[in-house]
Amino acid sequence: METKRENFGSKIGVIAAAAGSAIGLGNIWRFPYVAGENGGAAFLLVYLVFVVGIGVPVMLSEFVIGRRAQSNPVGAFKRLAPKSLWPFAGFVGITAAFTILAFYTTVAGWTLEYLYLTLAGGFDKADKAGLTSQFSSFISSGPRPMFWQMIFMVMTAYIVLKGVKNGIEKYNKILMPLLFGILILLVIRSLTLPNSFEGVHFLFAPDFSKINAEVLLQALGQSFFSLSIGMGTLITYGSYINKKDNLSSTAFSVSVADTLVAVLAGMAIFPAVFAFGITPEAGPSLVFITLPMIFSQMAGGQFFEIIFFVLLAIAALTSTISVLEVVVAYLSEELKLSRAKSTLIAAGSISVLGILCTLSQGPLPKLSIGGMNLFDILEATSATILLPLGGLFIVIFVGWVMKKETVFAEITNEGSLKGRLKMLYLIIIRFIAPVAIALVFLNGVGIFGYGG
Ligand code: TRP
């Protein structure tokens, strides 16, 4: 039963929702360690260039597709390119939604456990060896991480079930300001630690010799993941944007907010890491091993640790709802199911994959190929294969398949906005973005590999 499609209520609501999607574990959990592993400031510099030069145009392209078609990703390609193979690109997005949510809810569950541990004062030992063994025995234990993962999935489904305006928009408008507030507090705490300056230096003083092909490709992949582009999340959100809102300025604001949060997360984490004399290349466990160790030695540590894990959980939640919404919009519009049924089916089936992903960390060692367990495989394939592939389809579609006039009409709200940079935008999505994305993609499938 297709009733009238819901829309976001206000421009601020659109920005909160899209920024909520973009700002997530990618900014706070992934960005700091990827930056740490790839030269800190050198990585940041390349990252910024990619966000502005490629990320913003790709995001705008997703908004254009979504708002023009007024539909979920599969339906959108069907409407804009009838009787073609393009809806396949939408299915790549639906697949990506499954893979991303499966491993993402696993990590989101860990944040709830760590929030709980902090509140209950439950760390066995605060030294590195103790925290490392506590973390690895927790994530491989099975029922416990599964329990937290399911709690997280239920929260996500609850908000999505409430709908676009009364669920997604409403919660983002509350949670995003809270997230910013918490982050600022953490940055202040970190910068006022003795010897914090070294961390600032690490993040902002680029060593150009560190920039190589690997750094470039890592930065592009990270920018896609962080901006939520390449799988139709922003096609879906774009389809709920009011016809009067300015798509370009929305894409720009969302990208600025996302990047600001990544930089602030770096400023919360690196100065503290350096202040305690730890090397920043701690990998994915930076947040679950290094930080608890630091908090345990810091004045007021427990308070800051609590708000840190609340921050992480909020960031994750506003992202998971945006990914679940893609599948829910698809099921309700293409298969004509009710929102309640769609949410149940989507959350239920994704949970199965999610649980396998959690169990692959320990109890089900068979779920692995060549040393990578299901979790690693899903994380790697989504960021390095599905998102670049989806992003490539999106820019080619908007750049070469849609009529230029249609694209410009959507960007300028049928001519009522100037759209000053539209020629530059066209050049980027026709030529620059496809080539850049293809490089990442070829790297991801190993044709062009740098071996990492
Ligand atoms: N951008 C989110 C983050 O940084 C994750 C995310 C949400 C995402 N929706 C997405 C990533 C769509 C890729 C595509 O954590």
Short mmCIF file of C-alpha atoms and ligand atoms in Angstrom, two decimals:
data_model
loop_
_atom_site.label_atom_id
_atom_site.label_comp_id
_atom_site.label_asym_id
_atom_site.label_seq_id
_atom_site.Cartn_x
_atom_site.Cartn_y
_atom_site.Cartn_z
CA MET A 1 0.00 0.00 0.00
CA GLU A 2 1.84 3.03 -1.13
CA THR A 3 0.51 6.01 0.71
CA LYS A 4 1.92 9.49 0.24
CA ARG A 5 5.71 9.44 0.76
CA GLU A 6 6.98 10.99 3.93
CA ASN A 7 9.33 13.96 3.85
CA PHE A 8 11.73 15.53 6.28
CA GLY A 9 10.05 18.45 8.02
CA SER A 10 12.79 21.08 7.86
CA LYS A 11 16.15 21.79 6.34
CA ILE A 12 17.77 21.56 9.75
CA GLY A 13 16.15 18.14 10.10
CA VAL A 14 17.61 17.05 6.76
CA ILE A 15 21.07 18.15 7.78
CA ALA A 16 20.78 16.51 11.20
CA ALA A 17 19.64 13.25 9.62
CA ALA A 18 22.23 13.16 6.85
CA ALA A 19 25.00 14.28 9.21
CA GLY A 20 23.77 11.65 11.65
CA SER A 21 24.25 9.06 8.95
CA ALA A 22 27.68 10.33 7.97
CA ILE A 23 29.00 10.84 11.49
CA GLY A 24 29.48 7.41 12.94
CA LEU A 25 31.95 4.78 13.99
CA GLY A 26 33.77 5.73 10.81
CA ASN A 27 34.69 9.08 12.34
CA ILE A 28 35.43 8.13 15.90
CA TRP A 29 36.50 4.51 15.76
CA ARG A 30 37.93 4.15 12.26
CA PHE A 31 39.31 7.57 11.26
CA PRO A 32 41.77 7.95 14.15
CA TYR A 33 43.37 4.55 13.66
CA VAL A 34 43.47 4.72 9.87
CA ALA A 35 45.01 8.19 10.16
CA GLY A 36 47.41 6.90 12.80
CA GLU A 37 48.52 4.06 10.56
CA ASN A 38 48.96 6.30 7.53
CA GLY A 39 51.06 9.16 8.73
CA GLY A 40 48.63 11.33 10.73
CA ALA A 41 48.65 14.81 9.25
CA ALA A 42 49.69 13.62 5.79
CA PHE A 43 46.66 11.39 5.76
CA LEU A 44 44.41 14.19 6.98
CA LEU A 45 45.56 16.46 4.19
CA VAL A 46 44.83 13.94 1.45
CA TYR A 47 41.56 13.06 3.14
CA LEU A 48 40.42 16.69 3.07
CA VAL A 49 41.21 17.01 -0.62
CA PHE A 50 39.15 13.90 -1.36
CA VAL A 51 36.19 15.01 0.74
CA VAL A 52 35.95 18.36 -1.02
CA GLY A 53 36.93 17.22 -4.51
CA ILE A 54 35.10 13.91 -4.74
CA GLY A 55 33.02 13.27 -1.64
CA VAL A 56 30.81 16.35 -1.87
CA PRO A 57 30.04 15.84 -5.60
CA VAL A 58 29.23 12.15 -5.08
CA MET A 59 26.98 13.02 -2.15
CA LEU A 60 25.22 15.62 -4.23
CA SER A 61 24.75 13.03 -6.99
CA GLU A 62 23.03 10.69 -4.56
CA PHE A 63 20.70 13.46 -3.44
CA VAL A 64 19.94 14.27 -7.09
CA ILE A 65 19.00 10.68 -7.90
CA GLY A 66 16.90 10.27 -4.77
CA ARG A 67 14.98 13.51 -4.93
CA ARG A 68 14.40 13.31 -8.66
CA ALA A 69 13.07 9.78 -8.48
CA GLN A 70 11.28 10.08 -5.11
CA SER A 71 12.21 6.53 -4.41
CA ASN A 72 14.45 3.97 -2.68
CA PRO A 73 17.68 3.09 -4.52
CA VAL A 74 16.29 0.19 -6.57
CA GLY A 75 13.09 2.04 -7.47
CA ALA A 76 15.04 5.19 -8.23
CA PHE A 77 17.13 3.56 -10.96
CA LYS A 78 13.99 1.87 -12.30
CA ARG A 79 12.22 5.19 -12.63
CA LEU A 80 15.08 7.20 -14.05
CA ALA A 81 16.28 4.49 -16.44
CA PRO A 82 13.29 2.25 -17.21
CA LYS A 83 13.90 -1.12 -18.84
CA SER A 84 17.63 -1.03 -18.21
CA LEU A 85 20.07 -2.94 -16.06
CA TRP A 86 20.60 0.06 -13.79
CA PRO A 87 18.38 -1.19 -10.95
CA PHE A 88 21.21 -3.65 -10.40
CA ALA A 89 23.18 -0.71 -9.00
CA GLY A 90 20.41 -0.32 -6.44
CA PHE A 91 20.77 -3.96 -5.48
CA VAL A 92 24.48 -3.47 -4.90
CA GLY A 93 23.36 -0.86 -2.38
CA ILE A 94 20.91 -3.20 -0.68
CA THR A 95 23.65 -5.82 -0.43
CA ALA A 96 26.03 -3.25 1.01
CA ALA A 97 23.41 -2.32 3.59
CA PHE A 98 23.38 -5.93 4.81
CA THR A 99 27.14 -6.26 4.97
CA ILE A 100 27.74 -2.88 6.60
CA LEU A 101 25.03 -3.31 9.21
CA ALA A 102 26.21 -6.81 10.09
CA PHE A 103 29.70 -5.80 11.17
CA TYR A 104 28.69 -2.31 12.25
CA THR A 105 26.16 -3.58 14.81
CA THR A 106 28.85 -5.94 16.07
CA VAL A 107 31.13 -3.01 16.90
CA ALA A 108 28.18 -0.92 18.11
CA GLY A 109 27.41 -3.75 20.54
CA TRP A 110 30.97 -3.59 21.87
CA THR A 111 30.47 0.08 22.68
CA LEU A 112 27.42 -0.81 24.79
CA GLU A 113 29.42 -3.45 26.67
CA TYR A 114 32.19 -0.93 27.33
CA LEU A 115 29.69 1.66 28.48
CA TYR A 116 28.25 -0.94 30.82
CA LEU A 117 31.69 -1.99 32.08
CA THR A 118 32.63 1.62 32.76
CA LEU A 119 29.41 2.28 34.65
CA ALA A 120 29.83 -0.92 36.64
CA GLY A 121 33.56 -0.34 37.21
CA GLY A 122 34.16 -3.72 35.66
CA PHE A 123 37.60 -3.67 34.05
CA ASP A 124 39.73 -6.53 35.34
CA LYS A 125 43.03 -4.73 35.06
CA ALA A 126 43.90 -1.33 33.72
CA ASP A 127 47.23 -2.25 32.17
CA LYS A 128 47.73 -3.01 28.52
CA ALA A 129 47.97 -6.78 28.82
CA GLY A 130 44.90 -6.97 31.04
CA LEU A 131 42.78 -4.76 28.81
CA THR A 132 43.90 -6.59 25.71
CA SER A 133 42.96 -9.97 27.06
CA GLN A 134 39.67 -8.65 28.42
CA PHE A 135 38.78 -7.19 25.03
CA SER A 136 39.70 -10.27 23.05
CA SER A 137 37.98 -12.67 25.40
CA PHE A 138 34.85 -10.50 25.34
CA ILE A 139 34.56 -10.19 21.57
CA SER A 140 35.14 -13.90 21.07
CA SER A 141 32.79 -15.03 23.80
CA GLY A 142 29.60 -15.41 21.72
CA PRO A 143 26.41 -14.82 23.72
CA ARG A 144 27.50 -11.60 25.39
CA PRO A 145 28.50 -9.59 22.31
CA MET A 146 25.46 -11.07 20.58
CA PHE A 147 23.22 -9.79 23.35
CA TRP A 148 24.52 -6.22 23.00
CA GLN A 149 24.33 -6.41 19.24
CA MET A 150 20.64 -7.36 19.45
CA ILE A 151 19.93 -4.54 21.90
CA PHE A 152 21.48 -2.19 19.38
CA MET A 153 19.49 -3.63 16.50
CA VAL A 154 16.25 -3.25 18.45
CA MET A 155 17.00 0.43 19.18
CA THR A 156 17.73 0.97 15.50
CA ALA A 157 14.56 -0.78 14.37
CA TYR A 158 12.47 1.12 16.91
CA ILE A 159 13.51 4.50 15.51
CA VAL A 160 13.13 3.40 11.89
CA LEU A 161 9.69 1.99 12.65
CA LYS A 162 8.56 5.42 13.86
CA GLY A 163 9.03 6.80 10.38
CA VAL A 164 11.01 9.50 8.64
CA LYS A 165 9.75 12.54 10.49
CA ASN A 166 8.77 11.13 13.87
CA GLY A 167 11.60 8.65 14.09
CA ILE A 168 14.69 9.43 12.04
CA GLU A 169 14.44 13.22 11.98
CA LYS A 170 13.29 13.58 15.56
CA TYR A 171 16.03 11.44 17.09
CA ASN A 172 18.77 12.95 14.97
CA LYS A 173 17.72 16.44 16.01
CA ILE A 174 18.18 15.46 19.64
CA LEU A 175 21.22 13.21 19.35
CA MET A 176 23.44 15.20 17.00
CA PRO A 177 23.74 18.31 19.22
CA LEU A 178 24.39 16.01 22.17
CA LEU A 179 27.15 14.32 20.21
CA PHE A 180 28.82 17.62 19.38
CA GLY A 181 28.61 18.76 23.00
CA ILE A 182 30.21 15.58 24.32
CA LEU A 183 32.93 15.69 21.71
CA ILE A 184 33.87 19.26 22.59
CA LEU A 185 34.14 18.32 26.27
CA LEU A 186 36.44 15.44 25.39
CA VAL A 187 38.62 17.62 23.18
CA ILE A 188 39.01 20.14 25.97
CA ARG A 189 39.95 17.40 28.45
CA SER A 190 42.47 15.94 26.04
CA LEU A 191 44.11 19.24 25.11
CA THR A 192 44.53 20.25 28.74
CA LEU A 193 46.54 17.15 29.61
CA PRO A 194 50.26 17.75 30.15
CA ASN A 195 52.28 17.20 26.95
CA SER A 196 49.21 17.04 24.78
CA PHE A 197 50.87 19.16 22.12
CA GLU A 198 52.68 16.29 20.52
CA GLY A 199 49.34 14.81 19.54
CA VAL A 200 48.25 18.08 17.95
CA HIS A 201 51.48 18.18 16.03
CA PHE A 202 50.95 14.59 14.85
CA LEU A 203 47.51 15.48 13.49
CA PHE A 204 48.30 18.84 11.89
CA ALA A 205 51.94 18.95 10.78
CA PRO A 206 52.09 16.94 7.56
CA ASP A 207 55.17 15.05 6.55
CA PHE A 208 54.79 14.97 2.78
CA SER A 209 57.16 12.05 2.41
CA LYS A 210 54.43 9.91 4.01
CA ILE A 211 52.07 10.43 1.07
CA ASN A 212 52.19 7.42 -1.22
CA ALA A 213 49.73 5.39 -3.27
CA GLU A 214 48.56 3.47 -0.24
CA VAL A 215 47.78 6.60 1.76
CA LEU A 216 45.85 8.02 -1.19
CA LEU A 217 43.74 4.93 -1.60
CA GLN A 218 43.09 4.49 2.11
CA ALA A 219 42.01 8.11 2.32
CA LEU A 220 39.56 7.78 -0.55
CA GLY A 221 38.01 4.62 0.89
CA GLN A 222 37.74 6.21 4.31
CA SER A 223 36.12 9.33 2.87
CA PHE A 224 33.43 7.22 1.18
CA PHE A 225 32.73 5.22 4.27
CA SER A 226 32.67 8.27 6.48
CA LEU A 227 30.41 10.34 4.25
CA SER A 228 27.98 7.39 3.87
CA ILE A 229 28.27 7.49 0.11
CA GLY A 230 28.25 4.70 -2.43
CA MET A 231 25.35 2.52 -1.38
CA GLY A 232 22.21 4.57 -1.67
CA THR A 233 21.78 5.71 1.93
CA LEU A 234 21.83 9.26 0.69
CA ILE A 235 19.67 8.38 -2.32
CA THR A 236 17.10 7.24 0.21
CA TYR A 237 17.48 10.28 2.47
CA GLY A 238 17.59 12.48 -0.64
CA SER A 239 14.20 11.16 -1.66
CA TYR A 240 12.77 12.63 1.55
CA ILE A 241 14.29 16.09 1.02
CA ASN A 242 11.81 18.84 0.33
CA LYS A 243 11.78 20.14 -3.26
CA LYS A 244 12.53 23.63 -1.97
CA ASP A 245 15.72 22.75 -0.11
CA ASN A 246 19.10 23.47 -1.62
CA LEU A 247 20.80 20.12 -2.32
CA SER A 248 24.30 21.51 -2.92
CA SER A 249 24.47 23.46 0.31
CA THR A 250 23.05 20.46 2.17
CA ALA A 251 25.75 18.17 0.76
CA PHE A 252 28.37 20.75 1.65
CA SER A 253 27.14 21.29 5.22
CA VAL A 254 26.89 17.57 5.88
CA SER A 255 30.41 16.97 4.58
CA VAL A 256 31.80 19.81 6.66
CA ALA A 257 30.09 18.49 9.79
CA ASP A 258 31.33 14.98 9.12
CA THR A 259 34.90 16.11 8.56
CA LEU A 260 34.82 18.39 11.57
CA VAL A 261 33.80 15.47 13.75
CA ALA A 262 36.58 13.28 12.35
CA VAL A 263 39.13 16.01 13.08
CA LEU A 264 37.69 16.66 16.54
CA ALA A 265 37.76 12.93 17.27
CA GLY A 266 41.42 13.00 16.29
CA MET A 267 41.92 15.96 18.64
CA ALA A 268 40.21 14.09 21.44
CA ILE A 269 42.22 10.93 20.92
CA PHE A 270 45.77 11.75 19.74
CA PRO A 271 46.74 14.38 22.33
CA ALA A 272 45.63 11.99 25.08
CA VAL A 273 47.46 9.09 23.45
CA PHE A 274 50.68 11.08 23.17
CA ALA A 275 50.28 12.62 26.61
CA PHE A 276 50.48 9.11 28.03
CA GLY A 277 53.43 8.21 25.86
CA ILE A 278 51.68 5.65 23.68
CA THR A 279 52.29 5.20 19.95
CA PRO A 280 49.19 5.96 17.90
CA GLU A 281 49.32 3.02 15.49
CA ALA A 282 47.11 0.89 17.66
CA GLY A 283 44.77 -0.39 14.97
CA PRO A 284 41.06 -1.03 15.44
CA SER A 285 41.57 -1.69 19.14
CA LEU A 286 42.69 1.92 19.74
CA VAL A 287 39.30 2.74 21.15
CA PHE A 288 38.73 -0.42 23.21
CA ILE A 289 42.20 -0.99 24.65
CA THR A 290 44.31 2.16 24.46
CA LEU A 291 41.61 4.58 25.53
CA PRO A 292 40.39 2.63 28.58
CA MET A 293 44.02 2.46 29.68
CA ILE A 294 44.33 6.22 29.32
CA PHE A 295 41.05 6.92 31.06
CA SER A 296 42.15 4.80 34.01
CA GLN A 297 45.15 7.06 34.53
CA MET A 298 43.40 10.37 33.97
CA ALA A 299 41.89 12.67 36.56
CA GLY A 300 38.11 12.34 36.21
CA GLY A 301 38.72 9.38 33.93
CA GLN A 302 35.56 7.47 34.69
CA PHE A 303 33.31 10.39 33.83
CA PHE A 304 35.10 11.02 30.56
CA GLU A 305 35.07 7.34 29.74
CA ILE A 306 31.32 7.17 30.26
CA ILE A 307 30.63 10.12 28.00
CA PHE A 308 33.09 8.78 25.42
CA PHE A 309 31.23 5.48 25.05
CA VAL A 310 27.88 7.31 25.04
CA LEU A 311 29.29 9.40 22.20
CA LEU A 312 30.33 6.30 20.30
CA ALA A 313 26.93 4.67 20.79
CA ILE A 314 25.09 7.79 19.60
CA ALA A 315 27.32 8.13 16.58
CA ALA A 316 26.70 4.49 15.70
CA LEU A 317 22.93 4.65 16.23
CA THR A 318 22.30 7.62 13.97
CA SER A 319 24.27 5.77 11.29
CA THR A 320 22.63 2.37 11.67
CA ILE A 321 19.17 3.88 11.32
CA SER A 322 20.21 5.39 8.00
CA VAL A 323 21.42 2.04 6.70
CA LEU A 324 18.38 0.11 7.91
CA GLU A 325 16.12 2.73 6.33
CA VAL A 326 17.53 1.82 2.90
CA VAL A 327 16.33 -1.76 3.20
CA VAL A 328 13.03 -0.74 4.80
CA ALA A 329 12.31 1.79 2.04
CA TYR A 330 13.12 -0.85 -0.55
CA LEU A 331 10.85 -3.49 0.99
CA SER A 332 7.96 -1.14 1.62
CA GLU A 333 8.03 0.54 -1.78
CA GLU A 334 9.06 -2.26 -4.10
CA LEU A 335 7.35 -5.16 -2.37
CA LYS A 336 4.50 -3.00 -1.03
CA LEU A 337 4.84 -4.20 2.55
CA SER A 338 3.81 -2.09 5.52
CA ARG A 339 6.52 -0.15 7.33
CA ALA A 340 6.15 -2.41 10.36
CA LYS A 341 6.56 -5.60 8.34
CA SER A 342 9.43 -4.16 6.32
CA THR A 343 11.28 -3.12 9.46
CA LEU A 344 10.77 -6.52 11.04
CA ILE A 345 11.96 -8.39 7.96
CA ALA A 346 14.92 -6.09 7.36
CA ALA A 347 16.13 -6.01 10.97
CA GLY A 348 15.50 -9.74 11.38
CA SER A 349 17.36 -10.87 8.29
CA ILE A 350 20.25 -8.49 8.85
CA SER A 351 20.50 -9.75 12.43
CA VAL A 352 21.11 -13.27 11.18
CA LEU A 353 24.12 -12.08 9.22
CA GLY A 354 25.14 -9.84 12.12
CA ILE A 355 25.06 -12.73 14.59
CA LEU A 356 27.17 -14.88 12.27
CA CYS A 357 29.56 -11.98 12.07
CA THR A 358 29.80 -11.74 15.86
CA LEU A 359 30.17 -15.49 16.22
CA SER A 360 32.92 -15.54 13.60
CA GLN A 361 35.10 -13.72 16.16
CA GLY A 362 35.29 -16.83 18.30
CA PRO A 363 32.73 -19.60 18.60
CA LEU A 364 32.49 -20.25 14.87
CA PRO A 365 36.08 -20.27 13.66
CA LYS A 366 34.98 -22.02 10.45
CA LEU A 367 33.44 -18.78 9.23
CA SER A 368 36.68 -17.55 7.81
CA ILE A 369 38.61 -17.61 4.59
CA GLY A 370 42.36 -17.40 4.44
CA GLY A 371 42.85 -16.01 7.92
CA MET A 372 40.05 -13.44 7.66
CA ASN A 373 36.91 -14.16 9.63
CA LEU A 374 33.45 -13.13 8.47
CA PHE A 375 33.71 -9.84 10.37
CA ASP A 376 36.96 -8.91 8.61
CA ILE A 377 35.60 -10.01 5.25
CA LEU A 378 32.44 -7.94 5.56
CA GLU A 379 34.31 -4.89 6.78
CA ALA A 380 36.86 -5.13 4.01
CA THR A 381 34.43 -5.89 1.17
CA SER A 382 32.04 -3.10 2.05
CA ALA A 383 34.64 -0.36 2.25
CA THR A 384 36.93 -1.47 -0.55
CA ILE A 385 34.54 -3.13 -3.00
CA LEU A 386 30.85 -2.40 -2.55
CA LEU A 387 31.07 1.30 -1.77
CA PRO A 388 33.51 2.19 -4.56
CA LEU A 389 31.48 0.09 -6.99
CA GLY A 390 28.23 1.75 -5.91
CA GLY A 391 29.88 5.18 -6.02
CA LEU A 392 31.16 4.52 -9.50
CA PHE A 393 27.68 3.53 -10.70
CA ILE A 394 26.24 6.67 -9.13
CA VAL A 395 28.60 9.16 -10.75
CA ILE A 396 28.42 7.42 -14.12
CA PHE A 397 24.66 7.41 -13.91
CA VAL A 398 24.31 11.07 -13.03
CA GLY A 399 27.18 12.17 -15.26
CA TRP A 400 26.44 10.15 -18.38
CA VAL A 401 23.00 8.56 -18.24
CA MET A 402 20.78 11.28 -16.81
CA LYS A 403 20.24 14.26 -19.05
CA LYS A 404 22.42 17.21 -18.11
CA GLU A 405 19.33 19.45 -18.10
CA THR A 406 17.54 17.16 -15.67
CA VAL A 407 20.49 17.09 -13.31
CA PHE A 408 20.86 20.86 -13.40
CA ALA A 409 17.11 21.32 -12.92
CA GLU A 410 17.30 19.20 -9.76
CA ILE A 411 20.34 21.03 -8.43
CA THR A 412 18.90 24.48 -9.09
CA ASN A 413 15.36 23.59 -7.95
CA GLU A 414 14.03 24.03 -11.49
CA GLY A 415 16.03 27.16 -12.08
CA SER A 416 15.22 29.08 -8.94
CA LEU A 417 18.78 28.74 -7.60
CA LYS A 418 21.87 29.88 -9.47
CA GLY A 419 23.99 26.75 -9.12
CA ARG A 420 27.20 28.63 -9.83
CA LEU A 421 29.52 25.66 -9.67
CA LYS A 422 27.42 23.34 -11.79
CA MET A 423 29.88 23.07 -14.67
CA LEU A 424 32.68 22.21 -12.26
CA TYR A 425 30.40 19.64 -10.68
CA LEU A 426 29.66 18.12 -14.07
CA ILE A 427 33.34 17.84 -14.93
CA ILE A 428 34.07 16.15 -11.63
CA ILE A 429 31.31 13.59 -11.86
CA ARG A 430 31.92 12.86 -15.54
CA PHE A 431 35.69 12.56 -15.50
CA ILE A 432 37.55 13.05 -12.25
CA ALA A 433 35.44 11.06 -9.81
CA PRO A 434 34.99 7.96 -12.00
CA VAL A 435 38.74 7.69 -12.60
CA ALA A 436 39.62 8.23 -8.95
CA ILE A 437 37.01 5.77 -7.76
CA ALA A 438 38.05 3.19 -10.33
CA LEU A 439 41.56 3.33 -8.91
CA VAL A 440 40.30 2.54 -5.42
CA PHE A 441 38.08 -0.17 -6.73
CA LEU A 442 40.80 -1.90 -8.74
CA ASN A 443 42.94 -1.71 -5.67
CA GLY A 444 40.16 -3.22 -3.57
CA VAL A 445 39.77 -6.26 -5.81
CA GLY A 446 43.53 -6.63 -6.00
CA ILE A 447 44.11 -5.85 -9.68
CA PHE A 448 46.06 -2.78 -8.85
CA GLY A 449 47.03 -3.86 -5.37
CA TYR A 450 49.68 -2.27 -3.27
CA GLY A 451 49.71 -5.38 -1.18
CA GLY A 452 48.02 -4.03 1.93
N1 TRP B 1 29.20 6.96 7.59
C1 TRP B 1 29.01 6.11 8.72
C2 TRP B 1 30.26 6.18 9.56
O1 TRP B 1 31.11 6.98 9.32
C3 TRP B 1 28.68 4.70 8.36
C4 TRP B 1 27.61 4.61 7.34
C5 TRP B 1 26.32 4.90 7.49
C6 TRP B 1 27.78 4.30 5.99
N2 TRP B 1 25.66 4.77 6.31
C7 TRP B 1 26.53 4.39 5.38
C8 TRP B 1 28.88 3.96 5.26
C9 TRP B 1 26.40 4.16 4.03
C10 TRP B 1 28.73 3.71 3.91
C11 TRP B 1 27.51 3.83 3.29
O2 TRP B 1 30.42 5.45 10.51
#
